Coordinates of C-alpha atoms in Angstrom, one line a residue:
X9 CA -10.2 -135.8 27.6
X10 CA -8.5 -137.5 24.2
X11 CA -6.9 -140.4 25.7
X12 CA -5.4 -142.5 22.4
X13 CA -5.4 -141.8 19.3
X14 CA -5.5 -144.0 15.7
X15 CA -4.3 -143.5 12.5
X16 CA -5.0 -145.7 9.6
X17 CA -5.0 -146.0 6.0
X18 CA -8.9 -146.4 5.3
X19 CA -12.2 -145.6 6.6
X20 CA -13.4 -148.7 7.0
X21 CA -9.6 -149.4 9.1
X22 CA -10.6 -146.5 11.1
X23 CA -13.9 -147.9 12.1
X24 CA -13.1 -151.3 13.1
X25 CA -10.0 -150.6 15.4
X26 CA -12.6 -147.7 16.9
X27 CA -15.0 -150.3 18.1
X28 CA -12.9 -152.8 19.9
X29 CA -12.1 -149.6 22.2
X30 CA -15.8 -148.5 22.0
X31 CA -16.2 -151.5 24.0
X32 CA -13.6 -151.1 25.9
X33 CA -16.3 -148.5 27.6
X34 CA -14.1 -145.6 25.7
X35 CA -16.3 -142.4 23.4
X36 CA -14.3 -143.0 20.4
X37 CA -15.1 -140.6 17.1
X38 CA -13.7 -141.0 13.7
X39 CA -12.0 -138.7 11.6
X40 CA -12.2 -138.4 7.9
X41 CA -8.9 -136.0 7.9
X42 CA -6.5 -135.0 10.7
X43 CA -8.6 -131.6 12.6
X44 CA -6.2 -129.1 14.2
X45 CA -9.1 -128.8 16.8
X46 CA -9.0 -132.1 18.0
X47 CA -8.7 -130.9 21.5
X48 CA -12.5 -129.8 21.0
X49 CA -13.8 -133.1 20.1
X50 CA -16.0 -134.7 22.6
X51 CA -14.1 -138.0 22.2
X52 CA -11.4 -139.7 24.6
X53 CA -10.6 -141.8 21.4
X54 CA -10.0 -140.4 18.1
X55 CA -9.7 -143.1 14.9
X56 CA -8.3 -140.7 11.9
X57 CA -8.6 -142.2 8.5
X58 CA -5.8 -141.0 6.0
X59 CA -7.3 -142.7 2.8
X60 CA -3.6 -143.9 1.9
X61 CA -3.5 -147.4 1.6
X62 CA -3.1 -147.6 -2.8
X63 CA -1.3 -144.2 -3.2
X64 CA 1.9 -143.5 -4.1
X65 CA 4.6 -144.1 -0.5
X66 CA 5.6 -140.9 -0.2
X67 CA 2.8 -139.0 0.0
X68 CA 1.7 -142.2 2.2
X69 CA 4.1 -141.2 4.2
X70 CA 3.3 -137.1 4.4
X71 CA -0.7 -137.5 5.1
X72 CA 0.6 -140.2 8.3
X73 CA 3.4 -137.7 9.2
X74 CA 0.8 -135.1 9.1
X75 CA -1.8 -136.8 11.4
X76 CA 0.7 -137.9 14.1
X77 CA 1.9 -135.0 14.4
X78 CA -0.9 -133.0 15.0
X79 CA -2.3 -135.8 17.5
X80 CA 1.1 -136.6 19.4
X81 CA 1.0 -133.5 21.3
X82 CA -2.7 -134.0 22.9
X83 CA -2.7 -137.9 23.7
X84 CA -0.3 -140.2 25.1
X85 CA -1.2 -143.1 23.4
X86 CA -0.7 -143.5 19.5
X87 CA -1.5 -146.4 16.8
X88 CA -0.7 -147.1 13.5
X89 CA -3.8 -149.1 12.4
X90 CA -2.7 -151.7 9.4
X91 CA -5.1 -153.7 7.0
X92 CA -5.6 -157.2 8.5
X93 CA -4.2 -159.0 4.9
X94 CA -1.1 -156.4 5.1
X95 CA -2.3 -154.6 2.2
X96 CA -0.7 -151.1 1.8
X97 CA 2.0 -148.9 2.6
X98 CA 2.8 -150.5 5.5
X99 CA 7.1 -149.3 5.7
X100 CA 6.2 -145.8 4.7
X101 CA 3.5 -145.3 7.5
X102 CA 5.4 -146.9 10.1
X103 CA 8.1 -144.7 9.2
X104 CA 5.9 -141.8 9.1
X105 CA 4.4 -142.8 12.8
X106 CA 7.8 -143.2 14.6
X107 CA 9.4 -140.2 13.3
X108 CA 6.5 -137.4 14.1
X109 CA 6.3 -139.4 17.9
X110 CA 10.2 -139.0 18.1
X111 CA 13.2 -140.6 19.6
X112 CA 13.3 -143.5 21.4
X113 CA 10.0 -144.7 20.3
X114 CA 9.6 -148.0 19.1
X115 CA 7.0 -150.2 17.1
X116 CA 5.3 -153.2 18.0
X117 CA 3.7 -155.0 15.6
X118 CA 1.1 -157.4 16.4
X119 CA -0.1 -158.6 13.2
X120 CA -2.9 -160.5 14.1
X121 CA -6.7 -160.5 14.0
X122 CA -7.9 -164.5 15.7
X123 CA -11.3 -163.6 15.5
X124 CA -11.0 -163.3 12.0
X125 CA -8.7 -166.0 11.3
X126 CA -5.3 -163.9 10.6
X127 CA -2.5 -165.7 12.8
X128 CA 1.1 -165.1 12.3
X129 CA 3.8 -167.9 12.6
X130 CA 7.2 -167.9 12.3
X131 CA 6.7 -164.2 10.7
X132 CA 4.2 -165.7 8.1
X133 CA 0.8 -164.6 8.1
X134 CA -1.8 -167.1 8.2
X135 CA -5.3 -166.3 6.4
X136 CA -8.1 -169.0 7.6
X137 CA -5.0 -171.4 7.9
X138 CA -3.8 -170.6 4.4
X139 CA -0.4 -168.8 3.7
X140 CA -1.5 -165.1 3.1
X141 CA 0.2 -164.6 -0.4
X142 CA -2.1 -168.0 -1.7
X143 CA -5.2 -165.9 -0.5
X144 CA -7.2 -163.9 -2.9
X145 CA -5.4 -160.9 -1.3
X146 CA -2.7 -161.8 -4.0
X147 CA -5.0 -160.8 -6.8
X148 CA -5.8 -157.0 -5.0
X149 CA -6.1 -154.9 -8.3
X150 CA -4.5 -151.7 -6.2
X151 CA -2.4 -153.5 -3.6
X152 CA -1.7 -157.3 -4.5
X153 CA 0.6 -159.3 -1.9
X154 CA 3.5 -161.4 -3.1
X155 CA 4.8 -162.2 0.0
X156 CA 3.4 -163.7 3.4
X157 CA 6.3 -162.9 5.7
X158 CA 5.4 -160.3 7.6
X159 CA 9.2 -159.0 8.1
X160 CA 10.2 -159.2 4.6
X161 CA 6.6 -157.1 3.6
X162 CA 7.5 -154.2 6.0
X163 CA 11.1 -154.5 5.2
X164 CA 11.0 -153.6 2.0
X165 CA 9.5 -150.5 2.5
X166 CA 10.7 -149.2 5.6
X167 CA 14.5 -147.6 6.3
X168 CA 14.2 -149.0 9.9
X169 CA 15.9 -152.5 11.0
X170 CA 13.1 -155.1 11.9
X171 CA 13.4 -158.6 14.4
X172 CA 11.3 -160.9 14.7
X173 CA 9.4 -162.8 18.3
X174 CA 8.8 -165.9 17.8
X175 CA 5.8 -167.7 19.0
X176 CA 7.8 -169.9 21.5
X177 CA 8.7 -166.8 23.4
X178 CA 5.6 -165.5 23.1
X179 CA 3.9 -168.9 24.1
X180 CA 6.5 -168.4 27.2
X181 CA 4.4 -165.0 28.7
X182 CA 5.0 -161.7 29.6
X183 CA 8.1 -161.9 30.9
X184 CA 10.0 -163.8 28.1
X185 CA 8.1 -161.9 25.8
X186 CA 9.7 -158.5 27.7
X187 CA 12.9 -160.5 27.8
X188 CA 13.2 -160.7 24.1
X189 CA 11.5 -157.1 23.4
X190 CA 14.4 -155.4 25.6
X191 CA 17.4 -157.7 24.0
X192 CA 16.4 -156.7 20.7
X193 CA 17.6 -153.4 19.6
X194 CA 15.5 -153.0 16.3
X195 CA 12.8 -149.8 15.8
X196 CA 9.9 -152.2 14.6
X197 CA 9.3 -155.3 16.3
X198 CA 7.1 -157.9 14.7
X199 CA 5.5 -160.9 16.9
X200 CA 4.1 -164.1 15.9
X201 CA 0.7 -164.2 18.2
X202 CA -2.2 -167.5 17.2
X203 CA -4.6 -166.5 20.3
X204 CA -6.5 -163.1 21.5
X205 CA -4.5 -164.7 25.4
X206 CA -1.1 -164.3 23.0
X207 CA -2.4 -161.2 22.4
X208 CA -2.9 -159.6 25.9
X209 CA 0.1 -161.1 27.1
X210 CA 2.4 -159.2 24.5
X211 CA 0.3 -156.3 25.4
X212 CA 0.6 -157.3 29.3
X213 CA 4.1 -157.2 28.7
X214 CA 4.9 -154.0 27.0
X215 CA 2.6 -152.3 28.6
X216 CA 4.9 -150.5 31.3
X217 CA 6.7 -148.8 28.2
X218 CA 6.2 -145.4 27.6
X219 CA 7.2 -145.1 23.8
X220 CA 5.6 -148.0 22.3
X221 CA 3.6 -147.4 19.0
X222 CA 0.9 -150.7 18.4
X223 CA 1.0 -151.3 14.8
X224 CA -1.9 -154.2 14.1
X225 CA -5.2 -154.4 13.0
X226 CA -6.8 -153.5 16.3
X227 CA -7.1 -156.6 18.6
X228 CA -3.3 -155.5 20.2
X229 CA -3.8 -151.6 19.8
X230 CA -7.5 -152.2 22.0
X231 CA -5.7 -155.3 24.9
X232 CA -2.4 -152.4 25.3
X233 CA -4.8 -149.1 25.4
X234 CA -6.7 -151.2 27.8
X235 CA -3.4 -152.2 30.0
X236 CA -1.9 -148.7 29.5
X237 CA -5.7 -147.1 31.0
X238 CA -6.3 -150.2 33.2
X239 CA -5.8 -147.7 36.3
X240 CA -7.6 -144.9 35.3
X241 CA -10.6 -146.6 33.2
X242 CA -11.5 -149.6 35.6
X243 CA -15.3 -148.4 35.1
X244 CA -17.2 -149.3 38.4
X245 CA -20.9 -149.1 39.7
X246 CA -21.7 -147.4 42.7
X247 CA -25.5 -148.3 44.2
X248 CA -27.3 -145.9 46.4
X249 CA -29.9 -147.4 48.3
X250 CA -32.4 -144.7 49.8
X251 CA -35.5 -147.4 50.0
X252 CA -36.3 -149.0 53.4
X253 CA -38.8 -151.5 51.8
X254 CA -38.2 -155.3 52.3
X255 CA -38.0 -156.2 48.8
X256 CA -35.1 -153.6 48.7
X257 CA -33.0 -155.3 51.1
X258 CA -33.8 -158.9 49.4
X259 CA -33.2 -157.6 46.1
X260 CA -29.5 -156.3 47.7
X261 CA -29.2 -159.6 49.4
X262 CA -29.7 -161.8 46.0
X263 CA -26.8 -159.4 44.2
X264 CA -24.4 -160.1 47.1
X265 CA -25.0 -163.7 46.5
X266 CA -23.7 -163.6 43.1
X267 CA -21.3 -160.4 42.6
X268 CA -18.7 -159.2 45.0
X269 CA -19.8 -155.9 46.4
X270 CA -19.2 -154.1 49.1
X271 CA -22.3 -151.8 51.1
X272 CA -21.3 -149.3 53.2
X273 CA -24.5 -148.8 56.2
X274 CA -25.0 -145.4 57.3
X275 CA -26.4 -145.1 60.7
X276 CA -29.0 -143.0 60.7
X277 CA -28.7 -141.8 64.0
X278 CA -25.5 -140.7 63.5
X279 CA -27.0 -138.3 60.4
X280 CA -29.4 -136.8 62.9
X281 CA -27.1 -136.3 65.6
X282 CA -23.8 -135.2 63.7
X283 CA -24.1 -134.8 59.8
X284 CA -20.7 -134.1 59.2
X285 CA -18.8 -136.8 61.3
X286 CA -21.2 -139.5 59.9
X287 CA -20.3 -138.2 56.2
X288 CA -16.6 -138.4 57.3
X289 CA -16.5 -141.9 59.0
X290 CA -18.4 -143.1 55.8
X291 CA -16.0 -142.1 53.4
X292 CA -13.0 -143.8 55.2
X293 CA -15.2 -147.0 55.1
X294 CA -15.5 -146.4 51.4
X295 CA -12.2 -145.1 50.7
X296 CA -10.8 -148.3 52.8
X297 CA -12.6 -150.8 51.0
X298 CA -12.2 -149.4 47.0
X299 CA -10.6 -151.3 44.9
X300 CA -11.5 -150.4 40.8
X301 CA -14.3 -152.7 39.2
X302 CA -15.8 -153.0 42.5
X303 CA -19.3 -153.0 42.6
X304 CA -19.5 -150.6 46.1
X305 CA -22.6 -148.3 47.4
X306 CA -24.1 -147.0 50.3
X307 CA -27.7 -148.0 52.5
X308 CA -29.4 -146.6 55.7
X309 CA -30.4 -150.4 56.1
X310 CA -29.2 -153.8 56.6
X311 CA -31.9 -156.0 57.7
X312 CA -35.5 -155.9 59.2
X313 CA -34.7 -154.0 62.5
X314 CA -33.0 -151.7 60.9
X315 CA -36.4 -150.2 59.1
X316 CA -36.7 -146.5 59.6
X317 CA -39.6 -144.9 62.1
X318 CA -39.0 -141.4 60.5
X319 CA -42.2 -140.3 63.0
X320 CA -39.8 -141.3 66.1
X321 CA -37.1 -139.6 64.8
X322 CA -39.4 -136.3 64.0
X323 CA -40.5 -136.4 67.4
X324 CA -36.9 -136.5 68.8
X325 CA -35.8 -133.7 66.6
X326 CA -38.9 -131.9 67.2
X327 CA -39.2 -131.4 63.1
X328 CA -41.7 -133.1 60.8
X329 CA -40.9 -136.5 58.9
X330 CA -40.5 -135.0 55.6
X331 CA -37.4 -133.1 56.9
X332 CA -35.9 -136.3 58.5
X333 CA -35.9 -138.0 54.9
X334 CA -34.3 -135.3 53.0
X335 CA -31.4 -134.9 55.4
X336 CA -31.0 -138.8 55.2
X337 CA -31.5 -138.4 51.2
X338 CA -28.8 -135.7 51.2
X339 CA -26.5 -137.0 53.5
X340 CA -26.8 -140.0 51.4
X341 CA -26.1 -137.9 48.3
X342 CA -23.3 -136.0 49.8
X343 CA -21.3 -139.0 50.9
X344 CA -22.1 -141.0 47.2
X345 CA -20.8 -138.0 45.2
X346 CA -18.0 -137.0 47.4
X347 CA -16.6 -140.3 46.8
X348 CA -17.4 -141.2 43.1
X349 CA -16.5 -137.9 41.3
X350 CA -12.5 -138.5 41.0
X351 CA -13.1 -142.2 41.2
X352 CA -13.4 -144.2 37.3
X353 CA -17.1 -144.6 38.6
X354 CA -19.4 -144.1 35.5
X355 CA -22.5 -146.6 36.4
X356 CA -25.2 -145.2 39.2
X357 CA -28.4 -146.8 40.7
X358 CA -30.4 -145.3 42.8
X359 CA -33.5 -146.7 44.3
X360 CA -36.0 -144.7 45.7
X361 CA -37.5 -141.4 43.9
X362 CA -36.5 -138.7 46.8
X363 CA -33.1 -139.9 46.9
X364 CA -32.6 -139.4 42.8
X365 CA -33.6 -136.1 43.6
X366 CA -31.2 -135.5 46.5
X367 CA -28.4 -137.0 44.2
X368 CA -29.0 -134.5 41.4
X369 CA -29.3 -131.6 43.5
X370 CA -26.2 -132.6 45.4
X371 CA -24.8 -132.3 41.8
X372 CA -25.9 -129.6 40.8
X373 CA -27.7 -130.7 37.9
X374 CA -31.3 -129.7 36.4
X375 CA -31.6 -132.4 33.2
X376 CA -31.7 -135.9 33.4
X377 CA -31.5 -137.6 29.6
X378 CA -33.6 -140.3 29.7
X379 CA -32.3 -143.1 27.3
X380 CA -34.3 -146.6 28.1
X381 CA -36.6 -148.6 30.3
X382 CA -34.3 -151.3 31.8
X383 CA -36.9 -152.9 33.3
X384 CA -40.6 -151.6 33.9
X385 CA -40.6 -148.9 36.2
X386 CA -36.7 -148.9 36.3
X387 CA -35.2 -146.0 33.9
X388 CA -31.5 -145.6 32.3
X389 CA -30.9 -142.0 31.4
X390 CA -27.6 -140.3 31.6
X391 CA -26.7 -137.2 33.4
X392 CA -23.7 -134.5 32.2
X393 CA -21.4 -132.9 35.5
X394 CA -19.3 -130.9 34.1
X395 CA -17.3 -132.9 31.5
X396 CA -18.5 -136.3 32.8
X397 CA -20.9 -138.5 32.3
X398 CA -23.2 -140.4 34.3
X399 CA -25.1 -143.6 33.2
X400 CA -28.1 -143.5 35.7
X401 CA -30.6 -146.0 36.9
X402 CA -33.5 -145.0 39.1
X403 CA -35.9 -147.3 40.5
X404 CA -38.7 -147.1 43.4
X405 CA -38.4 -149.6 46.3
X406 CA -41.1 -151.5 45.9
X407 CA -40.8 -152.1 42.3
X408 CA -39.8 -154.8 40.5
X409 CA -38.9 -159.2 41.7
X410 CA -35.9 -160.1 43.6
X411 CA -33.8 -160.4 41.0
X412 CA -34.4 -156.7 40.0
X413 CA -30.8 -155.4 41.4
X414 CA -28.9 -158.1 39.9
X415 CA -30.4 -157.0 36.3
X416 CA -29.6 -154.0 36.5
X417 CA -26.0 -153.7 37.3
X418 CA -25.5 -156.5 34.5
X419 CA -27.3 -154.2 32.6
X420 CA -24.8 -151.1 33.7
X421 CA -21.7 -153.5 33.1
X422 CA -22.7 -153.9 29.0
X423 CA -23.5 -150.4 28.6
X424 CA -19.5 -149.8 30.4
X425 CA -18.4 -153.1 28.1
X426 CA -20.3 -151.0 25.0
X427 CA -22.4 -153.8 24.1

């Protein structure tokens, strides 16, 4: 599903607003013209490049048109990506951005890079601590800069009025900052920002506005995307622990002690006795205790007298052990799927080699993509349902030291953070 889309005048541009939200955990795919088939792309983010930064305004102005109009209809979330030394067309585009999204829409722009040394104060742009029109920017053959106020640059080119926040209301936090942004009645908005904490709050603060358009060169576009999505993409890890070996549980025990997680214990009594109610009371524990980015999964065990004698149960049921571990494996799999698949869950472990299988089957899934070894004899691969997709570790239960568990779900978290 296309969840934001970004427009900018180069490539390059295109590319490095793409990656702050590719590590944001979002599949973001870049564009070398607007495609009237976007809705096809397997992207939730798509980065379109409109090579328009040193050509004439107007047609500037047409190629931006052009691409926010054909993405405003299939996303809710559009930016106007601008070079990070304000070279450009910067008036026309903004222009171009605000009238294909429509009335009422307003832009915020955040002109601001800290991790590269662009700050703005008192509207001036600030290169590495040095005025941006004393930079070599000034010499640009195609697009030199004369000016390093950021209001006058866009002012000049754009038929829209323009104010100006101040860093002392931005320094102030997100609600001076949505103070000032609702007493101001100007389309474009710049703010002064000196901090990537500046940035989130602006982003914090506007973020419960629906027509906002981020105009930067990607740190505010990724923090608002990120506060707009924050309730639907809280990517969390969901551990199903099938294996009854020791190290298992003392593996589980050393994550506990240094993440919060929450285990849900399945009797497995109650399995054998009444499938169904057991799946139902476990998914009201789940359900009870969810809260996005926590770290939550399911066990049949807890601690040492818990351990499993499948050959008393057998005898109870009057069926052979064999059977008594897949029903556990899919009753397992059953109550993990059941309550993942419309949750933002998109990291799985599983240790134990039956209960993979029980998981896949319970998905209804024959391929498993195998991608790397995380640790030996514990794999990443990723499996597809439907339009989703699953990053999977697997693991047996006696494999691997204590710490085992704990590397592994730091090792889910960077793949979510797309490091």
């Amino acid at each position: 599903m296309l969840e934001a889309a970004i427009i900018a005048d180069d490539f390059t541009g295109a590319n490095a607003t793409g990656i702050l939200l590719k590590k944001k955990g979002l599949k973001v795919t870049t564009l070398l013209k607007p495609n009237s088939n976007i809705d096809k792309i397997n992207a939730e983010v798509i980065s379109i490049s409109t090579n328009s930064r040193s050509i004439d305004p107007k047609e500037a102005y047409k190629r931006v048109y052009e691409a926010a109009k054909t993405v405003i209809k299939s996303t809710p979330y559009v930016a106007k990506r601008i070079d990070s030394t304000l070279r450009g067309n910067l008036g026309a585009e903004i222009d171009a951005v605000l009238d294909a999204a429509g009335e009422g829409y307003r832009a915020a722009v955040v002109p601001v890079y800290p991790k590269s040394g662009r700050i703005c104060v008192g509207g001036y742009l600030l290169v590495n601590g040095t005025p941006l029109q004393l930079t070599e920017v000034a010499k640009d053959p195609k697009c030199p800069i004369r000016s390093s106020n950021v209001k006058e640059l866009i002012s000049s080119q754009t038929k829209r009025s323009i104010a100006n926040i101040t860093l002392d209301i931005v320094a102030g936090g997100r609600k001076a900052i949505s103070d000032a942004f609702f007493q101001v009645k100007e389309d474009i908005v710049v703010f002064d920002a000196v901090t990537d904490d500046d940035i989130e709050n602006i982003a914090s603060a506007l973020s419960g506005q629906e027509k906002i358009i981020c105009v930067d060169p990607g740190p505010f576009t990724a923090a608002f995307i990120e506060q707009k999505m924050g309730f639907q993409k809280q990517d969390g890890i969901f551990l199903i622990l099938g294996s009854v070996s020791e190290l298992t549980t003392a593996q589980l025990n050393y994550l506990l002690k240094r993440k919060e997680a929450y285990i849900c214990k399945i009797s497995v009594p109650e399995i054998l006795t009444n499938e169904e109610a057991a799946i139902k009371k476990a998914l009201e524990v789940l359900i009870q205790h969810y809260k996005p980015g926590l770290i939550m999964g399911i066990s049949t065990k807890g601690d040492a007298s818990d351990v499993l004698d499948l050959q008393s149960y057998s005898v109870k049921a009057q069926c052979d052990p064999e059977e008594i571990s897949n029903r556990i494996n899919e009753t397992l799999s059953r109550i993990a799927y059941t309550f993942v698949k419309d949750k933002p869950f998109s990291g799985i472990y599983i240790t134990g080699g039956d209960t993979a299988l029980a998981f896949f089957d319970v998905l209804g899934i024959n391929e498993f993509t195998v991608e790397s070894e995380v640790l030996p004899l514990a794999v990443h691969g990723t499996a597809k349902v439907n339009d989703r997709l699953y990053n999977v570790v697997t693991k047996g239960g006696l494999v691997g030291n204590v710490e085992a568990l704990y590397d592994i779900v730091n090792y889910l978290e960077s793949l979510m953070k797309g490091e």
